CSV table of C-alpha atoms in Angstrom, one decimal:
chain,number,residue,atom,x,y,z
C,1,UNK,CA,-76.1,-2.1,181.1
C,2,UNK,CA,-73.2,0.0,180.2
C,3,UNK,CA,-72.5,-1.1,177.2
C,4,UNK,CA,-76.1,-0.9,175.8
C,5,UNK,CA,-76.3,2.5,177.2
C,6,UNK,CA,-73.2,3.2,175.4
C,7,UNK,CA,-74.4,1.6,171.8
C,8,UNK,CA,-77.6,3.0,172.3
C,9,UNK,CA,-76.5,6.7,172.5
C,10,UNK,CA,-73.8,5.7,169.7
C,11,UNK,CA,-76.9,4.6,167.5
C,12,UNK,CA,-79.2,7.5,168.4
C,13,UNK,CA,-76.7,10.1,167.3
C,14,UNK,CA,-75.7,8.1,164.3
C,15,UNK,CA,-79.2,8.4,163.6
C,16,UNK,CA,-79.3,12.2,163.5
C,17,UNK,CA,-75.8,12.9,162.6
C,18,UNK,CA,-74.3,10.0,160.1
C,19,UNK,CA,-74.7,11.2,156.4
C,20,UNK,CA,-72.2,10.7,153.0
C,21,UNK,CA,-69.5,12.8,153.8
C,22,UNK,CA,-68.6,15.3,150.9
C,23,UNK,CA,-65.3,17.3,150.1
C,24,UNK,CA,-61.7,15.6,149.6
C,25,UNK,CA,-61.3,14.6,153.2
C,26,UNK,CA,-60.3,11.3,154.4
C,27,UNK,CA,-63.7,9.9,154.9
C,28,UNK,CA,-64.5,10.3,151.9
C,29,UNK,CA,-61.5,8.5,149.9
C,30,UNK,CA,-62.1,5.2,153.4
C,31,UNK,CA,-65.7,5.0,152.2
C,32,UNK,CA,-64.0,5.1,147.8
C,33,UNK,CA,-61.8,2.5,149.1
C,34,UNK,CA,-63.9,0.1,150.9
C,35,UNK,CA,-66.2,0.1,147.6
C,36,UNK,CA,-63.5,-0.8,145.7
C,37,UNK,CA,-62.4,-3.6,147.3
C,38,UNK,CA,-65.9,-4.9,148.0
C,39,UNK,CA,-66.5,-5.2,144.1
C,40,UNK,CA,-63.0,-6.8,143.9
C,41,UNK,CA,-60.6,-4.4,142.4
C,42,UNK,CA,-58.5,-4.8,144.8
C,43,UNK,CA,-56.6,-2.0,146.9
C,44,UNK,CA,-56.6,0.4,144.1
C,45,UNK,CA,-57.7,4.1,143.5
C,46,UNK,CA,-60.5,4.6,140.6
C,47,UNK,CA,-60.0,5.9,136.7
C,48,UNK,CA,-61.3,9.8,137.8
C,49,UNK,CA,-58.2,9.9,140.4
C,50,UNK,CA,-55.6,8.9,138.0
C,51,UNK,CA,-54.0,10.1,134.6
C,52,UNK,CA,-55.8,10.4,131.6
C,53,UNK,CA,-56.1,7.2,130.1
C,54,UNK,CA,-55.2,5.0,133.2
C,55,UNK,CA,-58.3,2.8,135.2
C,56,UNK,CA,-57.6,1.5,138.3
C,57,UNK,CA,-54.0,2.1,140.1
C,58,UNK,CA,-52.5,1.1,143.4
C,59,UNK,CA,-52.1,2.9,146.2
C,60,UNK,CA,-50.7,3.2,149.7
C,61,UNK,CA,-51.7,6.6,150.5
C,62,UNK,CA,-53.8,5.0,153.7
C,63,UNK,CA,-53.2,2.3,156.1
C,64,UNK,CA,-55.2,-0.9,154.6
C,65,UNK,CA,-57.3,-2.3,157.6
C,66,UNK,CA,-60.2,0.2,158.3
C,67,UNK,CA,-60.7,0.6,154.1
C,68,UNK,CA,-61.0,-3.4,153.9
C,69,UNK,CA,-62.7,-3.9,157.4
C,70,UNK,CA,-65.3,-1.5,155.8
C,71,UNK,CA,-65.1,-3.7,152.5
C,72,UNK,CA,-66.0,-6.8,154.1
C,73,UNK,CA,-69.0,-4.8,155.8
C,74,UNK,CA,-69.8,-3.6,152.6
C,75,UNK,CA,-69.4,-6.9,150.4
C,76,UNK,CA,-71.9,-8.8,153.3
C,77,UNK,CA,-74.3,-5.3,152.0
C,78,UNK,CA,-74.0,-6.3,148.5
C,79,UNK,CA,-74.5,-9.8,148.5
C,80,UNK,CA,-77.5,-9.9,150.8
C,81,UNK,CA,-81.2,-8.6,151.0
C,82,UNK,CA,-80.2,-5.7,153.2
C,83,UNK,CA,-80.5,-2.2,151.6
C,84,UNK,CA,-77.4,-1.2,149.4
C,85,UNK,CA,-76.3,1.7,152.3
C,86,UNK,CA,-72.8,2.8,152.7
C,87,UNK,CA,-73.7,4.9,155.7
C,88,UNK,CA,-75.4,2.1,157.6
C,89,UNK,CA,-72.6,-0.2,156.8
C,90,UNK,CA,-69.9,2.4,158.3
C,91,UNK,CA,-72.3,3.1,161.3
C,92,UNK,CA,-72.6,-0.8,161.9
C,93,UNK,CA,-68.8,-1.5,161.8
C,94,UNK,CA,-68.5,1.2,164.4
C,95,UNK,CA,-71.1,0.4,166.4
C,96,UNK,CA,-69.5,-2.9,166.9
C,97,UNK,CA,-66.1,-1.6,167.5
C,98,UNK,CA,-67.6,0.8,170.1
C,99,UNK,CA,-69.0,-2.0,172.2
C,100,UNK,CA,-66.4,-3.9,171.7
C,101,UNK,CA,-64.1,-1.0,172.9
C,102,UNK,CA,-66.3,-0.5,176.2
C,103,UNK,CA,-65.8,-4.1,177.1
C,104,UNK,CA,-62.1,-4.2,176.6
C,105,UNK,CA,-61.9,-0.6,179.1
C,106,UNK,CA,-63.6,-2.8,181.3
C,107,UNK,CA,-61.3,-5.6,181.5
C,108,UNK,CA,-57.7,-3.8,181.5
C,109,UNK,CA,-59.1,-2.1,184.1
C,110,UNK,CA,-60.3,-4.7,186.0
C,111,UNK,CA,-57.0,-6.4,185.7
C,112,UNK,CA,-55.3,-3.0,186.7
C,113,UNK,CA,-57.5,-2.4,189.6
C,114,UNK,CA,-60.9,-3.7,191.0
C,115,UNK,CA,-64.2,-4.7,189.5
C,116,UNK,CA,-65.6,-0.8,190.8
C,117,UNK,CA,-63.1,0.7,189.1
C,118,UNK,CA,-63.3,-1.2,185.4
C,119,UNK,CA,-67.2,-0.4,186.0
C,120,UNK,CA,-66.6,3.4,186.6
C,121,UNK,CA,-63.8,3.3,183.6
C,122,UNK,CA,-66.2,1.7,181.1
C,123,UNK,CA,-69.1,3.9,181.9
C,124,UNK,CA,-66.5,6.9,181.3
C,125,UNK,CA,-65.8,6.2,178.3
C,126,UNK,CA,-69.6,4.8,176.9
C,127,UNK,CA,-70.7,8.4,177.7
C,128,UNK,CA,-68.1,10.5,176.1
C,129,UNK,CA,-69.3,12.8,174.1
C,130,UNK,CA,-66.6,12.3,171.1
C,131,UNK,CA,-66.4,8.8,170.8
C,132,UNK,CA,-70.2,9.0,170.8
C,133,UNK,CA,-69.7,11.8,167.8
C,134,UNK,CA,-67.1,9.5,166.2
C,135,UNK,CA,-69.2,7.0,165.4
C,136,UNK,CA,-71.2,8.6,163.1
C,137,UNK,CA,-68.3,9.3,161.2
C,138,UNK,CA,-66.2,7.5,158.4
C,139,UNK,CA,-63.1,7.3,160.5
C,140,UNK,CA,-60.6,4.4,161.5
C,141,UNK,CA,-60.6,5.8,165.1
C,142,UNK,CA,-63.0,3.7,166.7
C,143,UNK,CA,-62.2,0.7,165.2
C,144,UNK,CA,-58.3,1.4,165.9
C,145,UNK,CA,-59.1,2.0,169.7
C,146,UNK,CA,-60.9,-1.3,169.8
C,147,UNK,CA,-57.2,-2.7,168.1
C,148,UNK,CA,-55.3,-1.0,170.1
C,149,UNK,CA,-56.9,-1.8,173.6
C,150,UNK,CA,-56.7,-5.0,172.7
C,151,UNK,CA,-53.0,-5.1,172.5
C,152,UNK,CA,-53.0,-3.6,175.8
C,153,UNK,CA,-55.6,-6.4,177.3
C,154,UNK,CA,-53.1,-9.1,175.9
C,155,UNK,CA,-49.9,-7.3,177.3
C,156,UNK,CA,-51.6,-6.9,180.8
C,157,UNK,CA,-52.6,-11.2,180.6
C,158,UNK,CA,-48.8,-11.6,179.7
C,159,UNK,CA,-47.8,-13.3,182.8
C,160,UNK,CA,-44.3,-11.8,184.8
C,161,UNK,CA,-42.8,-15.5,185.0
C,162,UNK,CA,-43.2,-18.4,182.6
C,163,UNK,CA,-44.1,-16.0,179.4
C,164,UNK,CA,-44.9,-17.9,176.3
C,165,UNK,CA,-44.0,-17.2,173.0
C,166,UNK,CA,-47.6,-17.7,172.0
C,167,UNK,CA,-49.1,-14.7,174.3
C,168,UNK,CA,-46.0,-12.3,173.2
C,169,UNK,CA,-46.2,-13.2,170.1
C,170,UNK,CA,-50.4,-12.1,170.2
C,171,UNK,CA,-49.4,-9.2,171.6
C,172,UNK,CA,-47.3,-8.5,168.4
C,173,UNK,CA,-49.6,-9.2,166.1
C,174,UNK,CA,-52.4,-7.1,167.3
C,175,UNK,CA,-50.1,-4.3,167.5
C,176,UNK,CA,-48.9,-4.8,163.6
C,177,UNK,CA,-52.9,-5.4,163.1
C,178,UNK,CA,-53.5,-2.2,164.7
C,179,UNK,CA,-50.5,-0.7,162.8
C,180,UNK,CA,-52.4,-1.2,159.8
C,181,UNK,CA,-55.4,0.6,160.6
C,182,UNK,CA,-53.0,3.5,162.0
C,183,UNK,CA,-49.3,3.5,161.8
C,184,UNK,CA,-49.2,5.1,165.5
C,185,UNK,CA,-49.8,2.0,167.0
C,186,UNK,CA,-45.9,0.9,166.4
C,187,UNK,CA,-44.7,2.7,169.8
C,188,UNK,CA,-47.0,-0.1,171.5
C,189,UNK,CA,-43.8,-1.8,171.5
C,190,UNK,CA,-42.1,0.4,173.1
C,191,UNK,CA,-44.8,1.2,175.8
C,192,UNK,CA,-44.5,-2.4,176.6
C,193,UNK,CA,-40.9,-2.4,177.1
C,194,UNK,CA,-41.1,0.8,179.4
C,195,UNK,CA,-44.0,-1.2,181.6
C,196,UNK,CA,-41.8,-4.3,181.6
C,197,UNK,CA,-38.9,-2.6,182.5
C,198,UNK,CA,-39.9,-0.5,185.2
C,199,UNK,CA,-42.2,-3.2,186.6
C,200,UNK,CA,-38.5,-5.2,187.7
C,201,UNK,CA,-38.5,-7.4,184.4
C,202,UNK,CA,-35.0,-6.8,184.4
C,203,UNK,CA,-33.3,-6.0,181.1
C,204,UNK,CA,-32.7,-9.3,179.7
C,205,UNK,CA,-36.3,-10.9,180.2
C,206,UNK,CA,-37.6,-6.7,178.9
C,207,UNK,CA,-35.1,-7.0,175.9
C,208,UNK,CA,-36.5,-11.0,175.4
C,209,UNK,CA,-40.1,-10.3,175.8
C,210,UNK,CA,-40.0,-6.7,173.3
C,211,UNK,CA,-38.0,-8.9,170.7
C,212,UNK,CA,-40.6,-12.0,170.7
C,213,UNK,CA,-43.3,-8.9,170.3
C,214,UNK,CA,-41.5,-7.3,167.8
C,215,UNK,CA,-41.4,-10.4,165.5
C,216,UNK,CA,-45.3,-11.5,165.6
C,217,UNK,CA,-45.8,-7.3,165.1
C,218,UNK,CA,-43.5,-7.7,161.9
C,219,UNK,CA,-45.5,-10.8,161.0
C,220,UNK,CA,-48.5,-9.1,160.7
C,221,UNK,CA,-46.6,-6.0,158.6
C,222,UNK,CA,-45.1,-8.4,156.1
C,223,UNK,CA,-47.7,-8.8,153.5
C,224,UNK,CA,-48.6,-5.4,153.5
C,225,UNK,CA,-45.0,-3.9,153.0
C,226,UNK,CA,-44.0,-6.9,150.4
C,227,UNK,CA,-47.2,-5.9,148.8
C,228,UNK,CA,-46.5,-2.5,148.4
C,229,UNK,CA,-42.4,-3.5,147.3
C,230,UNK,CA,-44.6,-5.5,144.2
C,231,UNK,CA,-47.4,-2.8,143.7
C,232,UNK,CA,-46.0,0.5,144.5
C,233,UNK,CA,-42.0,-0.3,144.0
C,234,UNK,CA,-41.2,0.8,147.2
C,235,UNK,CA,-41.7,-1.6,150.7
C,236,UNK,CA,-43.4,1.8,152.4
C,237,UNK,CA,-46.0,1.5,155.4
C,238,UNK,CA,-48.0,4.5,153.9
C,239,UNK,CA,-47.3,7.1,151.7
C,240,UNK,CA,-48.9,9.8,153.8
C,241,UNK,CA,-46.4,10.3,155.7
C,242,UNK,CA,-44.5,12.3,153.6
C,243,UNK,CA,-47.6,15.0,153.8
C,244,UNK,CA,-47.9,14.7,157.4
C,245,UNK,CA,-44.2,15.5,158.0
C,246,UNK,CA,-44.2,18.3,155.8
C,247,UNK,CA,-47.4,20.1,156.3
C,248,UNK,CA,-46.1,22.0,159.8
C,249,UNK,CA,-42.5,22.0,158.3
C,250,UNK,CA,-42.5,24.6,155.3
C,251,UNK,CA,-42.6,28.7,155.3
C,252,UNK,CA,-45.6,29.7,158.3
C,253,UNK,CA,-45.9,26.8,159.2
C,254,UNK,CA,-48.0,27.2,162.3
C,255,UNK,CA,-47.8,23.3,163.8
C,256,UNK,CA,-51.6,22.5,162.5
C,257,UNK,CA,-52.9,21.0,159.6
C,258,UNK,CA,-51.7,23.3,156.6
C,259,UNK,CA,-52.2,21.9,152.8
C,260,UNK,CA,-50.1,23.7,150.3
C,261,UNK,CA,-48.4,24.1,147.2
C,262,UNK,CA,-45.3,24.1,149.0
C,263,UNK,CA,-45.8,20.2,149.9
C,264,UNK,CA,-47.2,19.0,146.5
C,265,UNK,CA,-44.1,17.8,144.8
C,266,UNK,CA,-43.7,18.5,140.8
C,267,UNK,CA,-44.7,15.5,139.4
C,268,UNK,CA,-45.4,16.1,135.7
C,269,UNK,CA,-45.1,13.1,133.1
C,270,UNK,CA,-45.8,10.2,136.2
C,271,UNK,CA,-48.5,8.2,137.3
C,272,UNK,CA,-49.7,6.5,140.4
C,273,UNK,CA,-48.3,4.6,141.8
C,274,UNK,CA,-44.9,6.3,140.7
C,275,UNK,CA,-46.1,9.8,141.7
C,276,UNK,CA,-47.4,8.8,144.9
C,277,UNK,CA,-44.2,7.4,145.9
C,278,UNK,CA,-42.0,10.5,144.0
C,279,UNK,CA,-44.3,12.8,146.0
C,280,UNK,CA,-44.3,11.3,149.5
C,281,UNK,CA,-40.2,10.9,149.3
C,282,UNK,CA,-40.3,14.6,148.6
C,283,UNK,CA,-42.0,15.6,151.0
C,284,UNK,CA,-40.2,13.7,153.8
C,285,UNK,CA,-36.8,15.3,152.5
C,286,UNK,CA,-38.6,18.9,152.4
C,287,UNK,CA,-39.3,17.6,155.8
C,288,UNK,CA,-35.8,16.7,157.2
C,289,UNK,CA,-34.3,19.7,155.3
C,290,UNK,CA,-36.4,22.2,157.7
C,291,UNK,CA,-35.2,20.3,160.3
C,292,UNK,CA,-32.0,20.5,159.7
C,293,UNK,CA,-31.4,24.6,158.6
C,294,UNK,CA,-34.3,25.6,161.5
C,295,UNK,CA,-33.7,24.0,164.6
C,296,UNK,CA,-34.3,26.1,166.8
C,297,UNK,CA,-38.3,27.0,164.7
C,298,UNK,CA,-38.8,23.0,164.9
C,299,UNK,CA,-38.6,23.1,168.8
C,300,UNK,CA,-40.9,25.9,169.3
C,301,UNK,CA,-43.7,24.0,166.8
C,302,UNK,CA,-43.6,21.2,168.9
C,303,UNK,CA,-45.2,23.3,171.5
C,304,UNK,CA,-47.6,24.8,168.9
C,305,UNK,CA,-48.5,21.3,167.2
C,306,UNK,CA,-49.4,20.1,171.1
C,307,UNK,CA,-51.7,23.1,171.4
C,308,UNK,CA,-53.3,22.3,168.6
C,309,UNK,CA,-53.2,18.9,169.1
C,310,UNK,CA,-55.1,18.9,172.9
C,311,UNK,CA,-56.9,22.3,172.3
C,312,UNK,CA,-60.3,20.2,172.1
C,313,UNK,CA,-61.7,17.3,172.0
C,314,UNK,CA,-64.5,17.7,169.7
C,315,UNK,CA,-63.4,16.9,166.5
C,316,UNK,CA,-66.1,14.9,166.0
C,317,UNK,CA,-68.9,17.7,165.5
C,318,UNK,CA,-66.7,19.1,162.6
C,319,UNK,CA,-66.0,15.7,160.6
C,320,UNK,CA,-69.9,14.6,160.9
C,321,UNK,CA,-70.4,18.1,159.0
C,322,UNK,CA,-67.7,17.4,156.5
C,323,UNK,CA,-65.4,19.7,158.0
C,324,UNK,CA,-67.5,22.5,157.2
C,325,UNK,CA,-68.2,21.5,154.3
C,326,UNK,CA,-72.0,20.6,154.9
C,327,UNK,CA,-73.0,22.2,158.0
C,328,UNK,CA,-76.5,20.8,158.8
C,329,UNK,CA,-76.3,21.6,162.6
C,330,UNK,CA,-78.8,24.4,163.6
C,331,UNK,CA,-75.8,26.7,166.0
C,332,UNK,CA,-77.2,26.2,168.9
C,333,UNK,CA,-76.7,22.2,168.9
C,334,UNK,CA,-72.9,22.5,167.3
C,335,UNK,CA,-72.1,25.0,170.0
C,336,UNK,CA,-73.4,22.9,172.7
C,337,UNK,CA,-72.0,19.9,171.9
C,338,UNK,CA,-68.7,21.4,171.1
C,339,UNK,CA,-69.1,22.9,175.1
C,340,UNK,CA,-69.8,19.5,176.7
C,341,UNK,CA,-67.5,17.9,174.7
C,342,UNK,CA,-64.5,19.9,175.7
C,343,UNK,CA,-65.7,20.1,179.1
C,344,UNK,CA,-66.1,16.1,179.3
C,345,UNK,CA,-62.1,15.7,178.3
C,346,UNK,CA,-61.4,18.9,180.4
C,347,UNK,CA,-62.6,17.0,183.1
C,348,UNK,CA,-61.1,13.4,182.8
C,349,UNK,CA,-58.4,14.7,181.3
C,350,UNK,CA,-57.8,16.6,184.6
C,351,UNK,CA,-58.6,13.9,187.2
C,352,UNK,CA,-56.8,11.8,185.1
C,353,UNK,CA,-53.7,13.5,185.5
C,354,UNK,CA,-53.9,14.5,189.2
C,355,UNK,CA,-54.1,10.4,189.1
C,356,UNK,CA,-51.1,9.5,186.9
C,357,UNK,CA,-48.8,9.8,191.2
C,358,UNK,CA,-50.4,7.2,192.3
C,359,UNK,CA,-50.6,5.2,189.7
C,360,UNK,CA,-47.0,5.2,188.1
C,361,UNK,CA,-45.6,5.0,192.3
C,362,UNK,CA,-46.6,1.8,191.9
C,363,UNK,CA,-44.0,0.8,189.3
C,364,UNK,CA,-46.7,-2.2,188.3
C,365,UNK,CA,-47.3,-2.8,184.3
C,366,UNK,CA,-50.8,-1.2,184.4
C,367,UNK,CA,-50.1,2.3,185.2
C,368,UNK,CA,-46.7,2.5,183.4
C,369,UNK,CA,-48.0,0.7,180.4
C,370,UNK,CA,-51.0,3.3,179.8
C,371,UNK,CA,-48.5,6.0,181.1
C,372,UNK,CA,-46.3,5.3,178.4
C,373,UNK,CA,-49.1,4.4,175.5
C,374,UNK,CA,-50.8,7.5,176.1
C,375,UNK,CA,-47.2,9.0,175.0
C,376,UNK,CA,-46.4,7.1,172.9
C,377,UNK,CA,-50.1,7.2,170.8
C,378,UNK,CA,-51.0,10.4,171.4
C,379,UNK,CA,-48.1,12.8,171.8
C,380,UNK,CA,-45.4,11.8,170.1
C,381,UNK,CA,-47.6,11.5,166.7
C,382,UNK,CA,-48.6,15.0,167.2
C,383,UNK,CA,-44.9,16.0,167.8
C,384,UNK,CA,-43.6,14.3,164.9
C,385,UNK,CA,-46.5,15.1,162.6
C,386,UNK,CA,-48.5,18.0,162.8
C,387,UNK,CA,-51.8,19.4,165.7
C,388,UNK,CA,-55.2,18.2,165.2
C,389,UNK,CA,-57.3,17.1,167.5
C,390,UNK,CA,-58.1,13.7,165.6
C,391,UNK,CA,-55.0,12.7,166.8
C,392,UNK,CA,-55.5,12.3,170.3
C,393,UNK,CA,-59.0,10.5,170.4
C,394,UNK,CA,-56.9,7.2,170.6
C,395,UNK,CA,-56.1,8.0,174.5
C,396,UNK,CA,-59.4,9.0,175.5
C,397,UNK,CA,-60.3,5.9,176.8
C,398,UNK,CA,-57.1,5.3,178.6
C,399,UNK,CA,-57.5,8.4,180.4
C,400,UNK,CA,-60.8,7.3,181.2
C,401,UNK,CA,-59.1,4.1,183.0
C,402,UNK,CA,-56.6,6.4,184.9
C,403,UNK,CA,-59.5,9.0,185.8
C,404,UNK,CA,-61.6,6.0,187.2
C,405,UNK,CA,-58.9,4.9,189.6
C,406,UNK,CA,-59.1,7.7,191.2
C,407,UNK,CA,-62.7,8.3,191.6
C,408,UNK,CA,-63.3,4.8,193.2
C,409,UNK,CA,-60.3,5.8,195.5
C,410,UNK,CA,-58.5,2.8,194.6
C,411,UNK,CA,-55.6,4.2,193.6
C,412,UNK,CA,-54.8,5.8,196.5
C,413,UNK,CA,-55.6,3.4,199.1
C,414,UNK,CA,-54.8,0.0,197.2
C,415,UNK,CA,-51.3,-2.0,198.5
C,416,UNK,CA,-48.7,-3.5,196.1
């Protein structure tokens, strides 16, 4: 009943709210990409985004697995009787990542706690009001939250003695898998570690365990990087990363999302993929240069990209209108659901962390392992990168699980 309450609120408000997105924003270039591949040219930008003369070109600007999970979607559209609809083909691959994100909430809790509690967690989180919003949107965050819990789920069936190779070895691979639909998914690893450790592993079965992880999580990263060392002429994860370093690292930089001609490196005469790469390696030393000569301004962002990081949670409402870009909303409907929004994540957010003594006196894997993944996933990127609210949506749902054992009381009164 909870997760068809969930998908059915999901589908309602995709009803209303999914549309094509417009603007240069990233749902726009998931949704390019994903057509692209579907009609097999391969992971490759089109002739209007390249120099005069040039057709297709490879990229590595984005992360591979939400463009081509969207592909496949889309190639099943093109080859069958259903309606040639990009938007229904995005809201279907979310809808399914959605439910299957409620069931997995459900069962890490469970194994964390009791069956109230995983009930409780997974209704949390099939009525919050911005992974509702998300999935009307062209955005890898639901699908990487499905990903993502489902490293968790694996860690958590790890058993303490008598650990196979083949259950660490999952564990890796769904968090490289994960890695490729967003490259904040690679301190999994060390959340696991942290869980293991201070769950009595001891450091030689913590440092065995992390290692076997570690090689099925390079495993699945292989292909990718050797592709883009063929493609690109670099092994690079993304080539992003350069832009995300640098936009809260130049003159007034304020620690949000800040696009300027300071970070767009001068690259006259070249080509993707050779100005992709030139510009993201600029970037990255523009980067490490303010860094280095401002210290002491670098510290103080960090405070600044956390504000704007977990100033909201309703990020949402702005990408289903394009980022302003086409606001449809009548005022009175943004503004609301901006308001319960914030006040849902104010809320969980809150019990959540009023729970987080309980939880981590425990010293089991559960508590620590969340602990340390909701750090890991959702503060350090915005640390290390720049504040937007986007980048937080990842935790929601473990919050939800922490929130949930207290609510049930089972954190409190539960014994080792």
């Amino acid at each position: 009943m909870i997760v068809a309450a969930g998908v059915s609120l999901r589908a309602a408000c995709a009803v209303y709210l999914a549309r094509t997105p417009v603007g240069l924003h990233d749902p726009v270039f998931y949704r390019l990409l994903g057509d692209v591949i579907a009609n097999g040219n391969g992971y490759r930008y089109p002739a209007p985004f390249n120099g005069p003369g040039i057709g297709f070109a490879p990229t590595a600007y984005y992360p591979p697995a939400y463009p081509t999970v969207l592909a496949a979607a889309r190639w099943i559209n093109l080859h069958s009787p259903l309606p040639d609809a990009m938007t229904a083909t995005v809201v279907a691959v979310n809808l399914v990542a959605a439910a299957a994100g409620i069931v997995l909430v459900y069962a890490i809790a469970r194994r964390m706690a009791d069956h109230k509690t995983a009930l409780v967690a997974a209704a949390i989180v099939a009525l919050w009001p911005n992974l509702i919003l998300h999935t009307a949107t062209t955005l890898s965050e639901t699908v990487f939250i499905a990903v993502m819990l489902l490293a968790l789920w694996l860690t958590l069936k790890v058993p303490r003695r008598g650990a196979s190779w083949g259950w660490l070895l999952a564990v890796g691979v769904t968090i490289g898998v994960a890695t490729l639909v967003r490259p904040v998914a690679l301190p999994l690893l060390g959340a696991a570690a942290v869980a293991w450790l201070v769950a009595r592993f001891g450091w030689r079965d913590t440092m065995t365990r992390t290692g076997i992880a570690a090689l099925g999580c390079a495993a699945a990263l292989a292909p990718w990087i050797a592709r883009n060392a063929d493609a690109m002429g670099s092994p690079v994860l993304t080539t992003n990363s350069g832009d995300n370093l640098c936009m809260s690292r130049q003159p007034g930089a304020t620690g949000a999302f800040q696009l300027t001609a300071y970070c767009n490196a001068d690259v006259a005469g070249l080509h993707r993929p050779e100005s992709e790469i030139r510009k993201n390696d600029d970037n990255q030393h523009k980067a490490a240069t303010f860094v280095r000569e401002h210290p002491g301004t670098e510290a103080r962002l960090w405070f600044s990209r956390l504000r704007y990081g977990f100033g909201n949670d309703a990020d949402g409402v702005r990408a289903v209108e394009s980022y302003d870009e086409d606001r449809f909303l009548p005022d009175w409907l943004r503004t609301s659901l901006n308001w319960v929004a914030n006040l849902w994540f104010a809320v969980v957010g809150g019990v959540a962390l009023i729970s987080l003594w309980w939880w981590l006196r425990r010293r089991e894997v559960g508590g620590w392992l969340l602990f340390a993944s909701i750090i890991g996933v959702g503060v350090i990127p915005i640390v290390v990168f720049f504040g937007d609210p986007r980048f937080h949506v990842p935790i929601d749902p473990l919050l939800a699980i922490l929130a949930a054992g207290l609510l049930t009381g089972w954190v409190r009164h539960a014994r080792a």
